[in-house]
Amino acid sequence: MIKTKDKKWSIKSDPDNDQLVDEISISLGISHPLASIIVNRGYKTEAQAEAFIKKSQEILHDPFLLNDMEKAVDRILLALNKKEKITIYGDYDVDGVTSVSILHLYLESIGAVVDYYIPCRKGEGYGVSCDAINKIKKNGTNLIITVDTGVTAVAETQYARDIGIDMVITDHHECTDELPNAIAVINPKRRDTTYPFPNLAGVGVAFKLLCAIEQKYSGCSLIEAVRRIAYEYSDLTAIGTIADVMPVIDENRILISLGLSRAEITDKIGLATLINNCRNGEGKVVSKYKQKKKLSSGFVGFTLAPRINAAGRISSASIAVDLFLAKDEKVANDYSLQLCEINRERQATENKIADEAYEYVENNGLADSSMIILDNCQWHHGVIGIVSSRVTDRYCVPSILISFEGNENPNDQEAVGKGSGRSVNGMNLVEALTSCSDLLEKFGGHELAAGLSIKRKNLPEFRRRMEEYAKKCFDGIDAEQVLTIDCELESKDISINFAEELCLLEPYGVSNPTPVFSLRNAVISDITPVGLNRHLKLSIVKDNQVFVAMLFSTTPQEFGLSVGDEVDLAFCLDVNEFNGVSSAQISIKDIRPSERTIHFERINEEIFESVKSGESTLDTEFIIPSRDDFAKVYNFLLSATRIGKETYRISRLLSDILKADANSKINYVKLKFIIKVFRELNIVAIEELDNVTFAFRIVFSKSKTSLDKSNILKKLKSMYPKNRG
């Protein structure tokens, strides 16, 4: 079992809101748990709750409120009229790929001469480069439109201008004081912005550009232009917005809602093929009469987006763009299958790196560090960010993974490694990197995620200073990951009807996350490894109801609980469809021994410690195990290990022993002393996984071992003689 730090559960439910929850539940005709979620998310009146469900409080803003939009549209229409070649320059992630795709599809549809360029992650890296501009110039381009990149490309934009190329920049990343000298710089985060919503994705900004062009090109009203663009391109816009983890508020909520609906019936052959392959198996044609599961933001985020992203991480992002631009079904299917295969390669690479990272952390005693910084000469830098996220999630501390892959001599002190890091609440990663900027070639990112480049010679000092910075941030307290619980459920609440009702809250994302629930005092009745032992399927019993629950990215060896254990679990609830039957499926976010189990163990551990120190006033009969007690425990363990039971929490072991023999006088204190004596005399091989969890293996010996040889038992009897007091 791998020991990891517990997440802190934060329950949002407030008893003071119970009356309001009842009123909204009744007035809107929704379940009490759903009303509780809505109230806990800040919608405190019936009108607010209804508007949230119906999405009637959001509007799409005028695209011409974005600075420089008029200039951008005029220059693009000039290129269209003069038949100038336009090249769209994008990023290699999902946001960049979808941005390139919708702009290319639209410009092509109105007769523009259009091409696209996406740099190679491995060879060129992120952003606009002068080398790329030279390649584009040789290809006959007069105008470059950047999407999801370019706002910091000051020198590169000037270089393009100097060699006769105009640039229109569309981006959504943070701006510096100096903007590029481009024809137009469209970014809702400009410091002089006139736009009311700063949190558009890169593809959201591209979408607004399309709306503005359509209004001027066709001469229609702005409302009609937005309607046309939304009908044609909201599907890819939604996918890019979800994948880039933008807040699902304001117009993002509308774009995602519209886009998910459009994606279900999309006429884009490539997107339809990818969705089909993800849903139904690669290369399979599904009957048109088969009912389709509604597309969700979760499906996009966890199924579609990783496949699109994998192209840019492992191979070339152009595969994903060409898929979305495809006009032929066979071509589209070939690209889709390529993405699925690349994603499998990405998964295998990611899992291999993760296993190596975990092993290094465990073998080098880093699990309790304030920060984990790992480096390797062979790790694929396209996936180390994902692995860093997994390391941080497992150990609840900031982490940075650095790869020196690609250097001619990766061990040379001048070799440059590329790193990616993730943080937790309490430490701003960009501020931490800023404190070490003198050691870095470059860096950037956000509070909880960042990237960097560093020379090997600076790595030891960088590691020392970052670990010191993290220690100061947490100042003697553990870094912790907080898991927000929207509300606690009873077993009667967990149903297919409630799982389907939750769709009223969609789309999910940042600022409107997938609801997380808790269930208390349930019992594990079965544990089944699935997915080549990388995941677990659990059967959970509560109030005589059995629920199927999935626990992903946890192997049987890592799972510290057993059949029969009483647990509390935090989970998401979804609709599972199999062979035409729908059922509620639990996806576990966290699982732990129940609070009452932990309370019972805590009290008994205190009693045990007082007995061990000789300070207890309990009767001797309660403290000292008899030979019959030893025999009963041994025989029980013998039976349990023969049927494969090896790991027990002491509270669970005691419960099972007492169930097997209701007349037994064994208690928690006696049982723990018995375990310690067994271990001392090697009667049973015992590994202490933690203070209350043990792994047992029966040791067969030809000769009997006398309990009288136990020093533990001798000391116990001397402290608590039969006739004391």
XYZ file of C-alpha atoms in Angstrom:
725
model
C 0.000 0.000 0.000
C 1.346 3.422 -0.960
C 0.836 5.909 1.836
C -0.508 9.229 0.608
C -1.761 12.306 2.386
C -5.482 12.591 3.012
C -7.540 15.234 1.283
C -9.422 17.641 3.500
C -13.172 17.449 2.948
C -15.035 20.748 2.963
C -18.817 20.299 3.186
C -20.688 23.216 1.596
C -24.104 22.372 3.037
C -25.298 24.902 5.613
C -28.185 23.990 7.964
C -29.183 27.658 7.996
C -30.214 27.264 4.341
C -32.531 24.274 4.933
C -35.737 26.309 4.734
C -34.598 28.076 1.548
C -33.630 24.731 0.005
C -37.090 23.336 0.828
C -38.787 26.337 -0.761
C -36.764 26.173 -3.994
C -37.200 22.402 -4.199
C -40.983 22.736 -3.973
C -41.377 25.829 -6.168
C -39.185 24.534 -9.022
C -40.215 20.889 -8.690
C -36.671 19.626 -8.221
C -35.163 17.235 -5.689
C -33.946 18.452 -2.318
C -30.261 17.570 -3.036
C -30.361 19.444 -6.362
C -31.889 22.489 -4.691
C -29.195 22.264 -2.011
C -26.430 22.345 -4.646
C -27.950 25.395 -6.349
C -28.296 27.294 -3.076
C -24.763 26.353 -1.988
C -23.463 27.807 -5.267
C -24.835 31.217 -4.392
C -28.293 31.288 -5.985
C -30.335 32.406 -3.011
C -33.761 33.141 -4.508
C -36.245 31.205 -6.593
C -35.697 33.619 -9.499
C -31.907 33.216 -9.360
C -32.153 29.436 -9.151
C -34.546 29.266 -12.103
C -32.366 31.600 -14.180
C -29.312 29.450 -13.444
C -31.060 26.265 -14.556
C -32.510 27.884 -17.699
C -29.266 29.810 -18.426
C -31.347 32.940 -18.958
C -29.026 35.265 -17.044
C -26.187 35.070 -19.562
C -25.814 36.928 -22.877
C -23.340 36.898 -25.762
C -21.521 40.227 -25.809
C -20.951 42.417 -28.851
C -17.674 41.256 -30.489
C -16.857 44.843 -31.485
C -16.409 45.675 -27.798
C -13.063 43.870 -28.091
C -10.234 46.346 -28.702
C -9.011 46.456 -32.328
C -11.817 44.223 -33.641
C -12.784 46.761 -36.307
C -9.161 46.985 -37.522
C -8.832 43.197 -37.631
C -12.026 42.713 -39.640
C -11.089 45.430 -42.148
C -7.639 43.898 -42.763
C -9.022 40.388 -43.170
C -11.719 41.529 -45.605
C -9.048 43.423 -47.560
C -7.037 40.208 -47.850
C -10.197 38.416 -48.948
C -10.914 40.962 -51.689
C -7.302 41.045 -52.920
C -6.974 37.217 -52.761
C -3.985 37.568 -50.459
C -2.869 34.364 -48.785
C -3.761 34.208 -45.091
C -1.976 31.870 -42.683
C -3.540 31.039 -39.332
C -0.853 30.542 -36.672
C -2.008 28.500 -33.675
C -0.972 26.598 -30.578
C -0.717 22.812 -30.378
C -3.226 22.199 -27.569
C -6.987 21.643 -27.935
C -7.745 25.349 -27.609
C -5.258 26.153 -30.361
C -6.373 23.302 -32.624
C -10.066 24.215 -32.400
C -9.233 27.917 -32.903
C -7.278 27.169 -36.079
C -10.043 24.860 -37.294
C -13.026 27.219 -36.936
C -11.161 30.162 -38.447
C -9.871 28.044 -41.350
C -13.313 26.533 -42.034
C -15.015 29.925 -41.977
C -12.459 31.806 -44.113
C -12.472 28.957 -46.607
C -16.287 29.099 -46.758
C -16.234 32.783 -47.800
C -13.570 32.219 -50.453
C -10.346 33.200 -48.719
C -6.975 31.776 -49.706
C -6.077 30.254 -46.362
C -3.449 27.987 -44.819
C -2.439 27.205 -41.231
C 0.746 26.714 -39.240
C 1.200 25.086 -35.822
C 4.721 24.825 -34.386
C 6.090 21.455 -33.306
C 6.180 21.167 -29.503
C 9.421 19.184 -29.518
C 11.369 21.055 -32.167
C 10.035 24.615 -31.978
C 8.267 24.961 -28.650
C 5.433 27.288 -27.732
C 4.599 30.582 -29.421
C 5.475 32.600 -32.501
C 9.048 32.363 -33.790
C 11.008 34.199 -36.466
C 11.987 30.891 -38.105
C 8.308 30.025 -38.482
C 7.569 33.468 -39.917
C 10.309 32.922 -42.532
C 8.741 29.588 -43.540
C 5.325 31.222 -43.824
C 6.789 34.098 -45.883
C 8.340 31.656 -48.361
C 4.902 30.077 -48.712
C 3.531 33.330 -50.126
C 1.606 34.638 -47.129
C 0.762 38.337 -46.741
C -1.283 38.149 -43.537
C -0.829 36.052 -40.395
C -3.694 35.680 -37.926
C -2.610 34.179 -34.628
C -5.063 32.250 -32.473
C -4.494 31.314 -28.812
C -0.981 32.773 -28.985
C 1.020 35.862 -29.940
C 0.231 38.504 -27.338
C 3.803 38.469 -26.003
C 5.440 38.100 -29.455
C 6.652 41.713 -29.590
C 9.979 41.100 -31.371
C 8.521 38.472 -33.706
C 5.648 40.738 -34.772
C 8.081 43.530 -35.572
C 10.217 41.081 -37.566
C 7.149 40.068 -39.602
C 6.333 43.706 -40.270
C 9.921 44.352 -41.378
C 9.763 41.579 -43.997
C 6.362 42.661 -45.312
C 3.881 40.479 -43.391
C 0.958 41.991 -41.502
C -0.218 40.326 -38.319
C -3.580 40.197 -36.591
C -3.151 38.744 -33.113
C -5.980 37.021 -31.247
C -5.133 35.594 -27.846
C -6.466 35.222 -24.324
C -3.290 34.884 -22.271
C -2.003 37.475 -19.815
C -0.643 40.629 -21.457
C 2.551 42.483 -20.639
C 2.887 46.282 -20.603
C 4.058 46.277 -24.228
C 1.722 44.951 -26.892
C 3.029 43.737 -30.284
C 3.066 46.300 -33.117
C 0.428 44.407 -35.085
C -2.483 45.542 -37.253
C -4.716 44.483 -34.366
C -4.274 42.851 -30.965
C -7.542 41.261 -29.842
C -7.406 39.999 -26.285
C -10.050 40.407 -23.543
C -7.226 40.602 -20.987
C -5.681 43.743 -22.458
C -5.062 46.265 -19.700
C -7.047 48.854 -21.657
C -9.806 46.378 -22.467
C -13.305 47.551 -23.264
C -14.734 44.021 -23.165
C -16.977 43.010 -20.228
C -15.826 39.376 -19.911
C -12.096 38.560 -19.569
C -12.309 34.751 -19.401
C -12.833 33.668 -23.002
C -10.721 30.780 -24.234
C -8.516 31.313 -27.272
C -11.211 29.649 -29.372
C -13.773 31.948 -27.750
C -11.830 34.970 -29.015
C -11.627 33.370 -32.476
C -15.385 32.781 -32.349
C -15.967 36.479 -31.634
C -13.742 37.361 -34.611
C -15.884 35.125 -36.839
C -19.057 36.846 -35.640
C -17.592 40.277 -36.418
C -16.360 39.248 -39.879
C -19.723 37.653 -40.745
C -21.655 40.779 -39.778
C -19.504 43.026 -41.981
C -19.033 40.527 -44.823
C -22.703 39.564 -45.220
C -24.221 42.887 -44.184
C -26.690 41.172 -41.873
C -27.562 42.258 -38.362
C -25.159 41.373 -35.557
C -27.768 39.089 -33.972
C -28.163 37.176 -37.224
C -24.377 36.957 -37.685
C -23.933 35.520 -34.187
C -26.769 33.049 -34.796
C -25.140 31.799 -38.020
C -21.660 31.468 -36.495
C -23.017 29.758 -33.382
C -24.915 27.250 -35.514
C -21.831 26.374 -37.551
C -18.949 26.672 -35.095
C -20.156 26.495 -31.477
C -19.392 22.748 -31.421
C -15.621 23.173 -31.761
C -15.755 26.371 -29.701
C -17.280 24.450 -26.798
C -14.671 21.696 -27.036
C -11.775 24.162 -26.956
C -13.305 26.145 -24.084
C -13.895 23.037 -21.968
C -10.452 21.619 -22.692
C -8.740 24.883 -21.718
C -10.532 24.781 -18.349
C -12.184 28.172 -18.692
C -14.742 29.327 -16.097
C -18.204 28.120 -17.089
C -19.874 31.441 -16.416
C -21.162 34.387 -18.433
C -20.987 33.774 -22.192
C -18.784 30.694 -21.803
C -21.803 28.956 -20.258
C -23.884 29.776 -23.351
C -21.145 28.826 -25.826
C -20.586 25.476 -24.120
C -24.317 24.712 -23.815
C -24.961 25.564 -27.462
C -21.831 23.789 -28.591
C -22.521 20.510 -26.812
C -26.005 20.419 -28.339
C -24.613 21.163 -31.804
C -21.824 18.604 -31.435
C -24.390 15.827 -31.008
C -25.678 16.498 -34.543
C -22.565 18.096 -36.049
C -22.146 18.069 -39.808
C -18.345 18.157 -39.429
C -17.336 14.712 -40.605
C -14.123 14.656 -38.602
C -15.703 15.641 -35.296
C -18.607 13.220 -35.788
C -16.173 10.400 -36.554
C -14.055 11.121 -33.482
C -17.126 11.222 -31.231
C -18.362 7.950 -32.724
C -15.009 6.224 -32.249
C -14.774 7.436 -28.649
C -18.319 6.373 -27.810
C -18.673 3.103 -29.611
C -15.243 1.704 -30.401
C -12.744 2.605 -33.035
C -13.804 2.026 -36.615
C -17.301 0.726 -35.734
C -20.335 2.027 -37.567
C -23.266 2.398 -35.202
C -26.871 1.911 -36.183
C -28.672 5.203 -36.623
C -31.474 3.739 -34.528
C -29.228 3.281 -31.490
C -29.924 5.880 -28.814
C -26.993 8.204 -28.288
C -25.856 9.315 -24.852
C -26.040 13.078 -24.443
C -22.685 14.794 -24.854
C -21.384 16.276 -21.615
C -18.495 18.501 -20.629
C -17.076 15.490 -18.788
C -17.056 13.448 -22.006
C -15.273 16.295 -23.776
C -12.785 16.874 -20.960
C -11.887 13.266 -20.232
C -12.452 11.494 -23.558
C -12.371 13.817 -26.575
C -9.861 16.413 -25.382
C -7.093 13.953 -24.386
C -7.163 12.449 -27.882
C -6.971 15.853 -29.543
C -4.267 16.976 -27.119
C -2.234 13.816 -27.613
C -1.451 14.806 -31.203
C 0.416 17.926 -30.097
C 2.048 16.181 -27.142
C 3.347 13.053 -28.858
C 3.174 13.662 -32.620
C 1.857 16.645 -34.618
C -1.170 18.820 -33.844
C -1.806 19.072 -37.598
C -3.385 15.594 -37.453
C -6.156 16.979 -35.245
C -6.641 20.079 -37.427
C -6.756 17.986 -40.599
C -9.363 15.767 -38.918
C -11.657 18.744 -38.294
C -11.079 20.101 -41.815
C -11.704 16.720 -43.482
C -14.425 16.480 -46.134
C -14.165 12.716 -46.760
C -15.393 10.041 -44.304
C -12.534 7.629 -44.952
C -9.919 10.354 -44.548
C -11.622 11.535 -41.379
C -11.754 8.018 -39.960
C -8.054 7.509 -40.693
C -7.167 10.710 -38.812
C -9.501 9.769 -35.957
C -7.911 6.336 -35.596
C -4.480 7.982 -35.636
C -5.516 10.210 -32.723
C -6.807 7.227 -30.767
C -3.557 5.348 -31.367
C -1.442 8.378 -30.429
C -3.525 8.757 -27.265
C -2.819 5.135 -26.315
C 0.864 5.867 -26.781
C 0.454 8.987 -24.640
C -1.291 6.978 -21.920
C 1.421 4.319 -21.918
C 4.158 6.960 -21.809
C 2.363 8.872 -19.058
C 1.818 5.737 -16.950
C 5.454 4.674 -17.337
C 6.739 8.088 -16.247
C 4.240 8.195 -13.368
C 5.353 4.765 -12.131
C 8.997 5.847 -12.279
C 8.191 9.094 -10.454
C 6.237 7.319 -7.692
C 8.988 4.743 -7.263
C 11.653 7.444 -6.950
C 9.578 9.394 -4.427
C 8.952 6.294 -2.286
C 12.517 4.941 -2.477
C 14.090 8.289 -1.625
C 11.827 9.305 1.221
C 10.315 12.288 -0.591
C 6.665 11.544 0.227
C 6.762 13.874 3.245
C 8.702 16.658 1.499
C 7.271 20.159 1.280
C 7.862 20.028 -2.483
C 8.805 17.312 -4.980
C 11.185 18.163 -7.843
C 12.249 15.307 -10.125
C 14.379 15.232 -13.263
C 15.140 12.640 -15.906
C 17.073 12.447 -19.168
C 14.461 10.405 -21.045
C 11.039 11.538 -19.935
C 8.882 12.800 -22.804
C 8.414 16.488 -22.082
C 5.015 16.423 -23.798
C 3.438 14.513 -20.897
C 5.413 15.552 -17.813
C 2.822 18.207 -16.991
C 0.106 15.547 -16.719
C 2.373 13.395 -14.554
C 3.236 16.373 -12.345
C -0.486 16.814 -11.759
C -0.752 13.158 -10.728
C 2.240 13.452 -8.377
C 0.743 16.540 -6.730
C -2.634 14.841 -6.447
C -1.086 11.766 -4.823
C 1.199 13.492 -2.317
C -0.714 16.766 -1.837
C 2.389 18.928 -2.308
C 3.647 21.092 -5.188
C 5.697 19.201 -7.753
C 7.857 19.951 -10.776
C 9.034 17.364 -13.298
C 11.962 18.318 -15.545
C 13.039 16.466 -18.671
C 16.437 16.810 -20.369
C 15.219 14.758 -23.325
C 16.429 16.063 -26.682
C 19.806 17.374 -25.535
C 22.795 15.922 -27.366
C 24.403 15.295 -23.981
C 21.603 15.479 -21.380
C 24.075 15.134 -18.495
C 26.149 18.133 -19.593
C 25.972 21.011 -17.125
C 24.896 23.357 -19.944
C 22.064 21.037 -21.062
C 18.663 22.747 -20.860
C 15.761 20.871 -19.341
C 12.084 21.684 -19.828
C 9.928 21.470 -16.722
C 6.264 21.498 -15.886
C 4.832 21.969 -12.417
C 1.609 21.885 -10.446
C 0.876 23.408 -7.057
C -1.707 23.270 -4.259
C -3.591 25.922 -2.335
C -1.135 27.910 -0.270
C 1.700 28.305 -2.783
C 1.566 30.411 -5.939
C 3.819 28.532 -8.354
C 4.584 31.517 -10.603
C 5.580 33.628 -7.590
C 7.792 30.777 -6.388
C 9.482 30.559 -9.809
C 9.896 34.334 -9.864
C 11.919 34.071 -6.658
C 14.297 31.774 -8.572
C 14.200 33.620 -11.902
C 17.980 34.125 -11.889
C 18.361 30.342 -12.197
C 15.863 29.896 -15.047
C 16.132 30.374 -18.803
C 12.423 31.200 -18.966
C 9.211 30.436 -17.124
C 5.535 31.304 -17.067
C 2.093 30.086 -16.151
C -0.530 30.451 -13.485
C -0.899 30.145 -9.718
C -1.358 26.365 -9.757
C 0.362 25.378 -13.027
C 3.521 26.606 -14.739
C 6.319 25.705 -17.127
C 10.028 26.473 -17.111
C 13.412 25.911 -18.754
C 16.567 25.440 -16.698
C 20.214 24.477 -17.221
C 21.370 21.366 -15.401
C 24.087 23.275 -13.544
C 21.383 25.359 -11.839
C 19.196 22.432 -10.836
C 20.647 21.699 -7.335
C 20.333 25.321 -6.212
C 16.902 25.586 -7.825
C 15.732 22.496 -5.952
C 17.100 23.826 -2.644
C 15.508 27.257 -3.000
C 12.150 25.987 -4.193
C 11.908 23.496 -1.319
C 12.825 26.290 1.100
C 10.194 28.543 -0.477
C 7.552 25.826 -0.096
C 8.450 25.285 3.567
C 7.965 28.983 4.259
C 4.625 28.979 2.444
C 3.252 26.173 4.559
C 5.117 27.313 7.697
C 5.066 24.014 9.516
C 1.563 23.019 8.416
C 0.883 20.339 5.866
C 0.080 21.384 2.343
C -3.364 20.070 1.728
C -5.738 19.499 -1.103
C -9.279 20.459 -0.312
C -12.091 18.379 -1.767
C -15.309 20.372 -1.800
C -18.422 18.309 -1.074
C -21.602 19.873 -2.441
C -23.908 17.907 -0.164
C -24.234 14.644 1.724
C -26.588 12.009 0.326
C -28.558 9.190 1.871
C -28.756 5.868 0.078
C -32.319 6.673 -1.069
C -31.001 9.735 -2.956
C -28.655 7.724 -5.184
C -30.780 6.818 -8.174
C -30.911 6.995 -11.948
C -33.570 9.717 -11.660
C -31.292 11.943 -9.588
C -28.305 11.223 -11.862
C -30.367 12.363 -14.848
C -31.745 15.386 -12.967
C -28.193 16.628 -12.392
C -28.021 17.432 -16.114
C -29.938 20.628 -15.265
C -26.715 21.989 -13.762
C -24.631 21.420 -16.887
C -22.385 22.417 -18.476
C -19.767 21.809 -15.812
C -16.327 23.334 -15.481
C -14.408 25.923 -13.496
C -16.802 28.049 -11.371
C -19.515 25.436 -11.959
C -17.789 22.135 -11.165
C -19.272 18.668 -11.407
C -21.102 18.122 -8.098
C -19.340 15.986 -5.514
C -21.370 14.101 -2.918
C -20.574 12.122 0.202
C -22.043 8.920 1.600
C -21.316 7.960 5.203
C -20.962 4.598 6.917
C -21.201 2.387 3.834
C -19.541 -1.038 3.643
C -17.281 -2.417 0.914
C -18.742 -5.758 -0.200
C -16.515 -6.480 -3.200
C -13.291 -5.230 -4.812
C -12.542 -6.104 -8.440
C -9.425 -4.927 -10.328
C -10.166 -3.676 -13.868
C -8.221 -2.042 -16.682
C -5.094 -4.189 -16.332
C -5.175 -3.712 -12.538
C -4.894 0.085 -12.830
C -8.435 0.756 -11.628
C -10.877 -0.776 -9.145
C -14.579 -1.552 -9.331
C -16.143 -1.627 -5.869
C -19.497 -2.806 -4.604
C -20.716 -0.514 -1.837
C -23.580 -1.440 0.494
C -25.675 1.023 2.494
C -29.155 0.359 3.956
C -29.306 -2.961 2.088
C -28.790 -1.184 -1.247
C -25.799 -2.139 -3.406
C -24.065 0.471 -5.555
C -21.368 -0.032 -8.180
C -18.511 2.444 -7.733
C -15.419 3.054 -9.867
C -12.103 4.128 -8.351
C -9.730 5.166 -11.110
C -5.915 5.269 -11.076
C -5.656 3.079 -7.978
C -4.180 -0.421 -8.099
C -5.098 -3.206 -5.651
C -1.657 -2.771 -4.047
C -2.256 0.943 -3.483
C -5.756 0.526 -2.074
C -5.553 0.462 1.716
C -9.050 -0.872 2.413
C -10.609 -4.332 2.416
C -13.918 -6.075 1.867
C -16.017 -5.535 4.970
C -14.489 -2.171 5.887
C -16.915 0.589 6.796
C -16.118 3.700 4.781
C -17.080 7.264 3.958
C -16.770 8.128 0.277
C -16.816 11.282 -1.811
C -18.037 10.761 -5.345
C -19.569 12.086 -8.526
C -22.787 10.593 -9.844
C -23.257 9.814 -13.507
C -25.529 7.852 -15.809
C -24.016 4.599 -17.038
C -25.499 3.038 -20.160
C -24.802 -0.606 -20.985
C -26.752 -2.822 -23.379
C -29.552 -0.282 -23.492
C -29.973 -0.167 -19.713
C -29.304 3.041 -17.785
C -28.114 3.005 -14.202
C -26.566 5.394 -11.689
C -22.808 4.994 -11.468
C -20.614 6.279 -8.673
C -17.169 7.641 -9.598
C -15.136 7.849 -6.399
C -13.089 10.997 -5.783
C -11.925 9.935 -2.301
C -12.598 7.024 0.046
C -11.527 6.536 3.646
C -12.462 4.637 6.808
C -15.703 6.011 8.221
C -15.529 8.772 10.801
C -17.009 6.502 13.432
C -14.363 3.852 12.652
C -11.611 6.438 13.062
C -13.251 7.747 16.270
C -13.442 4.212 17.679
C -9.790 3.574 16.807
C -8.640 6.909 18.229
C -10.288 6.268 21.606
C -8.972 2.718 21.801
C -5.481 3.792 20.766
C -5.457 6.232 23.665
C -6.509 3.417 26.018
C -3.841 1.136 24.538
C -1.117 3.753 25.023
C -2.134 4.304 28.659
C -2.026 0.543 29.252
C 1.368 0.229 27.557
C 2.815 2.989 29.763
C 1.463 1.392 32.949
C -0.913 4.251 33.701
C -4.222 2.452 33.144
C -6.658 1.726 35.976
C -8.579 -0.880 33.975
C -9.129 -4.362 35.360
C -6.406 -6.860 34.558
C -8.936 -9.117 32.811
C -9.564 -6.330 30.286
C -5.855 -5.851 29.600
C -3.999 -9.183 29.527
C -4.963 -11.654 26.768
C -5.389 -15.279 27.758
C -3.939 -18.287 25.916
C -7.445 -18.926 24.626
C -7.502 -15.371 23.194
C -4.187 -15.998 21.404
C -5.520 -19.261 19.971
C -8.738 -17.688 18.686
C -6.884 -14.876 16.935
C -4.351 -17.281 15.425
C -7.041 -19.652 14.145
C -9.018 -16.749 12.710
C -5.948 -15.395 10.882
C -5.127 -18.889 9.652
C -8.585 -19.176 8.150
C -8.542 -15.620 6.742
C -5.128 -15.877 5.067
C -6.055 -19.211 3.498
C -8.906 -17.489 1.656
C -6.653 -14.624 0.622
C -7.323 -12.120 3.394
C -3.993 -10.549 4.256
C -4.546 -6.895 5.205
C -6.735 -5.758 8.090
C -7.463 -2.596 9.982
C -7.419 -3.627 13.625
C -10.980 -2.390 14.161
C -12.186 -4.537 11.255
C -10.212 -7.548 12.460
C -11.775 -7.203 15.913
C -15.253 -6.916 14.401
C -14.775 -10.074 12.306
C -13.385 -12.056 15.249
C -16.342 -11.097 17.429
C -18.766 -11.990 14.639
C -17.142 -15.427 14.419
C -17.352 -15.910 18.196
C -19.880 -13.756 20.008
C -18.728 -15.111 23.400
C -15.113 -14.000 22.899
C -13.608 -11.713 25.567
C -11.160 -10.160 23.092
C -11.179 -6.368 22.896
C -9.158 -3.749 21.000
C -6.388 -3.491 23.621
C -5.988 -7.246 23.959
C -5.998 -7.708 20.196
C -3.256 -5.153 19.643
C -1.040 -6.796 22.298
C -1.704 -10.199 20.679
C -0.604 -8.811 17.297
C 2.567 -7.379 18.815
C 3.399 -10.668 20.566
C 2.795 -12.647 17.367
C 5.174 -10.294 15.569
C 7.771 -10.436 18.388
C 7.837 -14.258 18.426
C 7.411 -14.580 14.633
C 4.343 -16.750 15.148
C 2.723 -14.710 12.382
C 4.626 -12.594 9.869
C 3.202 -9.099 10.315
C 3.888 -5.879 8.427
C 2.668 -2.727 10.146
C 1.366 -0.555 7.317
C 0.359 2.173 9.735
C -0.574 2.368 13.393
C -3.910 0.622 12.884
C -3.414 -1.417 9.694
C -1.489 -4.682 9.419
C -0.665 -7.226 6.733
C -0.603 -10.842 7.994
C 1.031 -13.997 6.689
C 0.956 -17.273 8.604
C 4.404 -18.726 9.348
C 4.353 -22.512 9.595
C 6.821 -23.984 12.093
C 7.471 -27.610 13.105
C 8.022 -26.649 16.738
C 5.605 -24.779 18.946
C 6.550 -21.346 20.225
C 5.931 -20.661 23.913
C 4.114 -17.428 24.732
C 6.131 -17.305 27.947
C 9.136 -16.189 25.883
C 7.440 -12.907 25.012
C 9.074 -9.914 26.671
C 6.009 -7.842 25.784
C 3.757 -10.229 27.709
C 6.153 -10.449 30.649
C 6.281 -6.660 30.964
C 2.524 -6.377 30.678
C 1.940 -8.954 33.418
C 4.480 -7.251 35.674
C 2.723 -3.891 35.322
C -0.705 -5.396 35.838
C -0.509 -8.346 38.260
C -3.700 -10.353 38.793
C -4.107 -9.342 42.447
C -3.161 -5.674 42.155
C -4.890 -2.992 44.161
